[in-house]
Amino acid sequence: MRAVYFRDGEVELRETCGTPDEGVRVRVRSIGICGSDLHMLGMKSPLQCVAGHEVAGVLDDGTPVAVEPSVPCHECASCRAGDYNLCPVGAGRSLGVGRNGGMADELRVPESCLVYLPSSIDLRDACLVEPLAVVVHGMRRAGLEAGQRVAVIGGGAIGLCAVAVAKADNATVGLSARYDHQVAAGRSLGAGEIEGQYDLVVECAGTEKAVNRAIKLCRPKGKILILGTHWNGIPLQQIPAMMKEITIVFSFMYAANGAVRDFDVAAMLLARHPEIAKALITHRYPLAEVKQAFAVARDRKAGAIKVVLEP
Ligand SMILES: [Zn+2]
Ligand SMILES: [Zn+2]
């Protein structure tokens, strides 16, 4: 089988005779390229495993699944409470980070990673369940309520997923995005321009400027949900945030709310709203063209939002 590795800042497609992983075999049908993949590609110490954590495919019997990349211990206090994203060993061994991921013809995963999909989802789009689950979890952390005013800063895949999740909850959504194609994608999902103050501001740009704009846009006693990844920390304007008593909410990956995983909610949402995939997926490549796919994903100006590989 073929699998994608990162080496010396380069993407490498290798022919391998499989991986030693145990678990259920998933034949990959779609796998998304994420901003964190681009970040890991550029890191000094290269990833030791197959890349990729936005995975959808089929089991040997043809059952369609998305793959939740979390591999928590299932035993610690956080895991037992359903907060398995906070498991102390979980993040380091998740798929595409510490264990072989899905940029490959197939992968083997623990059964707990399987997310059974409604049959109405196109498997070519189902790799989007992962970024949607990130947003579903964040909105749950932020206590999104029906009909709220929500501003989204950042028009990448996570920002557009935030628009979609907020609209599904009947929010009035304003989007601030850098590029015209992102604005157009946001419009197609129901986002308008930003004006006035907001109950909830979702920061999805990962920049200092975005965080401080979020503080300006947030109403007194409102909330800011940080979904952007600030690899070098956030210098934020504390005084205006303090004077409005803003609550800043952090969020990490996805977890479960009782028996329902954020991933399950995300899968239902994607099934009910095919327009999300239409707005987000701008490019599709066969696995053999993975280098080209990464080059396009890296170049935001080229019009890419979500670039998907189809093994
Ligand atoms: Zn991702
Ligand atoms: Zn645990």
Tab-separated table of C-alpha atoms and ligand atoms in Angstrom:
chain	number	residue	atom	x	y	z
A	1	MET	CA	0.000	0.000	0.000
A	2	ARG	CA	0.981	3.644	-0.360
A	3	ALA	CA	1.367	6.031	2.583
A	4	VAL	CA	2.393	9.674	3.053
A	5	TYR	CA	5.292	10.599	5.333
A	6	PHE	CA	6.920	13.936	6.093
A	7	ARG	CA	10.713	14.116	5.773
A	8	ASP	CA	12.992	17.173	5.880
A	9	GLY	CA	10.046	19.466	5.193
A	10	GLU	CA	9.027	17.422	2.143
A	11	VAL	CA	5.995	15.275	1.510
A	12	GLU	CA	6.916	11.707	0.580
A	13	LEU	CA	4.628	9.063	-0.869
A	14	ARG	CA	6.128	5.666	-0.030
A	15	GLU	CA	5.204	2.180	-1.076
A	16	THR	CA	5.071	0.106	2.124
A	17	CYS	CA	3.993	-3.412	2.957
A	18	GLY	CA	1.482	-2.110	5.510
A	19	THR	CA	1.895	-0.943	9.084
A	20	PRO	CA	2.150	-3.063	12.233
A	21	ASP	CA	-0.914	-1.399	13.786
A	22	GLU	CA	-3.681	-3.509	15.208
A	23	GLY	CA	-7.372	-2.787	14.897
A	24	VAL	CA	-10.111	-2.536	12.346
A	25	ARG	CA	-9.077	-1.960	8.753
A	26	VAL	CA	-10.437	1.192	7.091
A	27	ARG	CA	-9.922	1.627	3.364
A	28	VAL	CA	-9.513	5.352	2.929
A	29	ARG	CA	-11.849	7.189	0.539
A	30	SER	CA	-11.132	10.803	1.513
A	31	ILE	CA	-8.545	12.490	3.670
A	32	GLY	CA	-8.286	16.234	4.233
A	33	ILE	CA	-5.122	18.306	4.441
A	34	CYS	CA	-5.247	20.425	7.591
A	35	GLY	CA	-3.328	23.505	8.740
A	36	SER	CA	-1.756	21.378	11.457
A	37	ASP	CA	-0.451	18.969	8.789
A	38	LEU	CA	1.263	21.930	7.117
A	39	HIS	CA	2.672	22.957	10.502
A	40	MET	CA	3.970	19.455	11.265
A	41	LEU	CA	5.491	19.235	7.799
A	42	GLY	CA	7.578	22.305	8.594
A	43	MET	CA	8.736	21.111	12.045
A	44	LYS	CA	12.397	20.297	12.689
A	45	SER	CA	11.762	16.844	14.156
A	46	PRO	CA	9.723	15.036	11.537
A	47	LEU	CA	6.606	13.019	12.196
A	48	GLN	CA	7.530	9.352	12.714
A	49	CYS	CA	4.203	8.001	11.475
A	50	VAL	CA	1.921	8.166	8.442
A	51	ALA	CA	0.348	11.646	8.281
A	52	GLY	CA	-3.329	12.570	8.217
A	53	HIS	CA	-6.152	12.834	10.741
A	54	GLU	CA	-9.218	13.882	8.684
A	55	VAL	CA	-10.171	10.425	7.491
A	56	ALA	CA	-13.233	8.735	6.018
A	57	GLY	CA	-13.511	5.371	4.352
A	58	VAL	CA	-15.116	1.965	4.379
A	59	LEU	CA	-14.709	-1.158	6.496
A	60	ASP	CA	-14.054	-4.505	4.837
A	61	ASP	CA	-17.817	-5.120	4.600
A	62	GLY	CA	-18.404	-1.752	2.894
A	63	THR	CA	-19.766	0.080	5.978
A	64	PRO	CA	-19.061	3.826	5.605
A	65	VAL	CA	-17.192	5.401	8.510
A	66	ALA	CA	-15.376	8.511	9.561
A	67	VAL	CA	-12.403	7.985	11.854
A	68	GLU	CA	-12.066	9.854	15.113
A	69	PRO	CA	-8.285	10.212	15.516
A	70	SER	CA	-8.298	10.190	19.340
A	71	VAL	CA	-6.617	7.227	21.015
A	72	PRO	CA	-7.115	7.985	24.729
A	73	CYS	CA	-6.464	5.564	27.617
A	74	HIS	CA	-10.199	5.097	28.410
A	75	GLU	CA	-9.276	4.747	32.110
A	76	CYS	CA	-8.222	8.094	33.598
A	77	ALA	CA	-10.640	10.505	35.303
A	78	SER	CA	-10.968	12.664	32.150
A	79	CYS	CA	-11.680	9.654	29.943
A	80	ARG	CA	-14.266	8.315	32.379
A	81	ALA	CA	-16.019	11.705	32.372
A	82	GLY	CA	-16.225	11.682	28.558
A	83	ASP	CA	-13.540	14.367	28.313
A	84	TYR	CA	-11.153	12.035	26.526
A	85	ASN	CA	-9.643	14.963	24.607
A	86	LEU	CA	-8.032	15.879	27.935
A	87	CYS	CA	-6.537	12.427	28.542
A	88	PRO	CA	-2.872	12.986	29.459
A	89	VAL	CA	-1.652	10.345	27.000
A	90	GLY	CA	-4.323	10.833	24.307
A	91	ALA	CA	-3.046	13.765	22.277
A	92	GLY	CA	0.452	12.335	21.860
A	93	ARG	CA	-0.753	9.098	20.342
A	94	SER	CA	-3.620	10.305	18.166
A	95	LEU	CA	-3.741	9.286	14.507
A	96	GLY	CA	-1.466	11.264	12.223
A	97	VAL	CA	0.486	12.598	15.208
A	98	GLY	CA	1.728	9.679	17.306
A	99	ARG	CA	0.148	6.765	15.485
A	100	ASN	CA	-0.176	6.030	11.775
A	101	GLY	CA	-2.799	8.275	10.196
A	102	GLY	CA	-4.954	8.129	7.116
A	103	MET	CA	-2.942	9.587	4.234
A	104	ALA	CA	-2.660	6.105	2.852
A	105	ASP	CA	-4.632	3.505	0.973
A	106	GLU	CA	-5.708	2.040	4.298
A	107	LEU	CA	-5.121	2.196	8.040
A	108	ARG	CA	-5.969	0.145	11.102
A	109	VAL	CA	-7.680	1.842	14.026
A	110	PRO	CA	-9.064	0.899	17.448
A	111	GLU	CA	-12.786	0.173	17.243
A	112	SER	CA	-13.504	3.179	19.494
A	113	CYS	CA	-12.288	5.459	16.659
A	114	LEU	CA	-15.046	4.381	14.270
A	115	VAL	CA	-17.872	6.807	13.604
A	116	TYR	CA	-20.652	5.166	11.604
A	117	LEU	CA	-21.982	7.521	8.957
A	118	PRO	CA	-25.518	8.176	7.751
A	119	SER	CA	-25.792	6.622	4.274
A	120	SER	CA	-26.694	10.008	2.770
A	121	ILE	CA	-23.153	11.361	3.258
A	122	ASP	CA	-20.883	11.181	0.217
A	123	LEU	CA	-17.679	9.482	1.433
A	124	ARG	CA	-15.688	11.877	-0.735
A	125	ASP	CA	-16.895	14.665	1.566
A	126	ALA	CA	-16.852	12.772	4.860
A	127	CYS	CA	-13.282	13.746	5.784
A	128	LEU	CA	-14.949	17.053	6.776
A	129	VAL	CA	-16.537	15.390	9.806
A	130	GLU	CA	-13.249	15.914	11.689
A	131	PRO	CA	-12.944	19.723	11.332
A	132	LEU	CA	-16.707	20.025	11.894
A	133	ALA	CA	-16.323	18.045	15.130
A	134	VAL	CA	-13.658	20.524	16.279
A	135	VAL	CA	-16.217	23.312	15.875
A	136	VAL	CA	-19.128	21.334	17.361
A	137	HIS	CA	-16.998	20.766	20.451
A	138	GLY	CA	-15.906	24.400	20.668
A	139	MET	CA	-19.478	25.674	20.325
A	140	ARG	CA	-20.555	23.250	23.048
A	141	ARG	CA	-17.788	24.609	25.284
A	142	ALA	CA	-18.902	28.177	24.504
A	143	GLY	CA	-22.564	27.356	25.223
A	144	LEU	CA	-23.874	28.503	21.820
A	145	GLU	CA	-27.596	29.196	22.109
A	146	ALA	CA	-30.221	29.320	19.357
A	147	GLY	CA	-30.649	32.768	17.860
A	148	GLN	CA	-27.455	34.302	19.226
A	149	ARG	CA	-25.384	36.830	17.321
A	150	VAL	CA	-22.134	35.123	16.329
A	151	ALA	CA	-19.106	36.683	14.628
A	152	VAL	CA	-16.496	34.458	13.001
A	153	ILE	CA	-13.016	35.813	12.343
A	154	GLY	CA	-11.059	33.810	9.792
A	155	GLY	CA	-12.385	32.227	6.598
A	156	GLY	CA	-10.377	29.002	6.471
A	157	ALA	CA	-11.945	25.576	6.909
A	158	ILE	CA	-12.502	25.956	10.665
A	159	GLY	CA	-13.970	29.453	10.284
A	160	LEU	CA	-16.401	28.248	7.617
A	161	CYS	CA	-17.332	25.221	9.747
A	162	ALA	CA	-18.039	27.710	12.558
A	163	VAL	CA	-20.382	29.630	10.246
A	164	ALA	CA	-22.169	26.377	9.361
A	165	VAL	CA	-22.526	25.165	12.965
A	166	ALA	CA	-23.798	28.570	14.153
A	167	LYS	CA	-26.279	28.831	11.262
A	168	ALA	CA	-27.569	25.344	12.059
A	169	ASP	CA	-28.435	26.754	15.487
A	170	ASN	CA	-30.280	29.698	13.886
A	171	ALA	CA	-27.623	32.214	14.841
A	172	THR	CA	-27.171	35.499	13.019
A	173	VAL	CA	-23.635	35.131	11.701
A	174	GLY	CA	-21.121	37.727	10.540
A	175	LEU	CA	-17.873	36.580	8.910
A	176	SER	CA	-14.605	38.414	8.531
A	177	ALA	CA	-12.298	36.695	6.027
A	178	ARG	CA	-9.141	37.776	4.257
A	179	TYR	CA	-9.752	36.418	0.750
A	180	ASP	CA	-12.669	36.915	-1.637
A	181	HIS	CA	-13.152	33.178	-2.193
A	182	GLN	CA	-13.487	32.695	1.571
A	183	VAL	CA	-16.066	35.490	1.805
A	184	ALA	CA	-18.019	33.907	-1.065
A	185	ALA	CA	-17.936	30.489	0.650
A	186	GLY	CA	-19.169	32.105	3.885
A	187	ARG	CA	-22.022	33.821	2.018
A	188	SER	CA	-23.101	30.495	0.540
A	189	LEU	CA	-23.410	29.171	4.095
A	190	GLY	CA	-25.471	32.157	5.220
A	191	ALA	CA	-22.889	34.488	6.763
A	192	GLY	CA	-23.247	38.245	6.335
A	193	GLU	CA	-20.842	41.075	6.994
A	194	ILE	CA	-19.669	41.933	10.476
A	195	GLU	CA	-21.534	44.811	12.093
A	196	GLY	CA	-22.143	45.804	15.692
A	197	GLN	CA	-21.450	43.652	18.718
A	198	TYR	CA	-21.789	39.920	19.206
A	199	ASP	CA	-22.754	37.475	21.952
A	200	LEU	CA	-20.056	35.096	20.782
A	201	VAL	CA	-16.980	35.788	18.687
A	202	VAL	CA	-15.214	32.751	17.265
A	203	GLU	CA	-11.553	33.392	16.534
A	204	CYS	CA	-10.374	31.058	13.770
A	205	ALA	CA	-7.484	33.014	12.268
A	206	GLY	CA	-4.772	32.266	14.811
A	207	THR	CA	-3.354	35.795	14.734
A	208	GLU	CA	-2.859	38.486	17.358
A	209	LYS	CA	-4.888	40.905	15.252
A	210	ALA	CA	-7.840	38.507	15.145
A	211	VAL	CA	-7.892	38.026	18.911
A	212	ASN	CA	-7.859	41.750	19.572
A	213	ARG	CA	-10.547	42.342	16.946
A	214	ALA	CA	-12.593	39.665	18.720
A	215	ILE	CA	-12.317	41.647	21.948
A	216	LYS	CA	-13.635	44.746	20.125
A	217	LEU	CA	-16.552	42.862	18.562
A	218	CYS	CA	-17.615	41.067	21.727
A	219	ARG	CA	-20.478	42.571	23.718
A	220	PRO	CA	-20.103	43.213	27.466
A	221	LYS	CA	-20.239	39.829	29.272
A	222	GLY	CA	-20.016	38.048	25.930
A	223	LYS	CA	-17.700	35.180	25.018
A	224	ILE	CA	-14.750	34.632	22.737
A	225	LEU	CA	-14.101	31.102	21.559
A	226	ILE	CA	-10.505	30.562	20.474
A	227	LEU	CA	-10.312	27.939	17.736
A	228	GLY	CA	-7.291	29.408	15.968
A	229	THR	CA	-4.000	27.772	16.867
A	230	HIS	CA	-1.516	30.313	18.178
A	231	TRP	CA	1.753	28.404	17.911
A	232	ASN	CA	3.657	31.267	19.570
A	233	GLY	CA	1.084	32.359	22.159
A	234	ILE	CA	-1.344	35.282	22.192
A	235	PRO	CA	-0.503	38.862	23.248
A	236	LEU	CA	-4.049	40.031	23.983
A	237	GLN	CA	-5.403	43.439	24.981
A	238	GLN	CA	-6.345	42.607	28.516
A	239	ILE	CA	-7.835	45.948	29.587
A	240	PRO	CA	-10.712	46.180	27.079
A	241	ALA	CA	-11.406	42.478	27.645
A	242	MET	CA	-11.445	43.062	31.387
A	243	MET	CA	-13.657	46.148	31.155
A	244	LYS	CA	-16.283	44.123	29.272
A	245	GLU	CA	-15.840	41.070	31.540
A	246	ILE	CA	-15.422	38.887	28.468
A	247	THR	CA	-15.188	35.137	28.959
A	248	ILE	CA	-12.460	33.579	26.828
A	249	VAL	CA	-13.103	29.929	26.059
A	250	PHE	CA	-10.420	27.487	24.925
A	251	SER	CA	-11.260	24.268	23.199
A	252	PHE	CA	-9.243	21.214	22.204
A	253	MET	CA	-10.199	18.522	19.716
A	254	TYR	CA	-13.511	16.790	20.495
A	255	ALA	CA	-15.036	14.643	23.201
A	256	ALA	CA	-18.414	13.265	24.268
A	257	ASN	CA	-21.497	14.745	25.855
A	258	GLY	CA	-22.935	11.751	27.683
A	259	ALA	CA	-23.251	8.992	25.075
A	260	VAL	CA	-23.098	11.392	22.121
A	261	ARG	CA	-19.705	12.233	20.679
A	262	ASP	CA	-19.032	15.587	19.041
A	263	PHE	CA	-18.063	13.469	16.025
A	264	ASP	CA	-21.567	11.947	15.892
A	265	VAL	CA	-23.153	15.410	15.962
A	266	ALA	CA	-20.762	16.568	13.226
A	267	ALA	CA	-21.613	13.568	11.026
A	268	MET	CA	-25.352	14.292	11.334
A	269	LEU	CA	-24.745	17.949	10.525
A	270	LEU	CA	-22.750	17.134	7.388
A	271	ALA	CA	-25.452	14.678	6.291
A	272	ARG	CA	-28.181	17.278	6.752
A	273	HIS	CA	-26.236	20.129	5.130
A	274	PRO	CA	-24.489	19.034	1.918
A	275	GLU	CA	-23.841	22.732	1.188
A	276	ILE	CA	-21.048	22.622	3.785
A	277	ALA	CA	-18.940	20.290	1.638
A	278	LYS	CA	-19.759	22.319	-1.487
A	279	ALA	CA	-18.499	25.495	0.182
A	280	LEU	CA	-15.378	24.027	1.790
A	281	ILE	CA	-13.845	21.485	-0.579
A	282	THR	CA	-12.098	23.461	-3.298
A	283	HIS	CA	-9.620	20.851	-4.570
A	284	ARG	CA	-9.459	17.067	-4.853
A	285	TYR	CA	-6.379	15.041	-5.812
A	286	PRO	CA	-5.560	11.365	-6.123
A	287	LEU	CA	-3.016	10.158	-3.543
A	288	ALA	CA	-0.341	9.976	-6.264
A	289	GLU	CA	-0.523	13.782	-6.573
A	290	VAL	CA	-0.012	14.442	-2.873
A	291	LYS	CA	2.914	16.848	-3.427
A	292	GLN	CA	0.796	19.034	-5.695
A	293	ALA	CA	-2.072	18.841	-3.179
A	294	PHE	CA	0.150	20.132	-0.363
A	295	ALA	CA	1.512	22.912	-2.569
A	296	VAL	CA	-2.034	24.107	-3.284
A	297	ALA	CA	-3.097	23.753	0.374
A	298	ARG	CA	-0.157	25.895	1.434
A	299	ASP	CA	-1.007	28.712	-0.948
A	300	ARG	CA	-4.164	30.390	0.435
A	301	LYS	CA	-4.090	32.939	-2.387
A	302	ALA	CA	-4.517	30.109	-4.898
A	303	GLY	CA	-8.121	29.816	-3.740
A	304	ALA	CA	-7.784	26.685	-1.624
A	305	ILE	CA	-10.009	26.174	1.402
A	306	LYS	CA	-10.038	22.426	2.007
A	307	VAL	CA	-7.835	20.242	-0.159
A	308	VAL	CA	-8.836	16.580	-0.144
A	309	LEU	CA	-6.873	13.494	-1.170
A	310	GLU	CA	-8.749	10.533	-2.573
A	311	PRO	CA	-6.739	7.299	-2.379
B	1	ZN	ZN	-7.390	18.949	11.134
B	2	ZN	ZN	-7.408	8.821	29.652
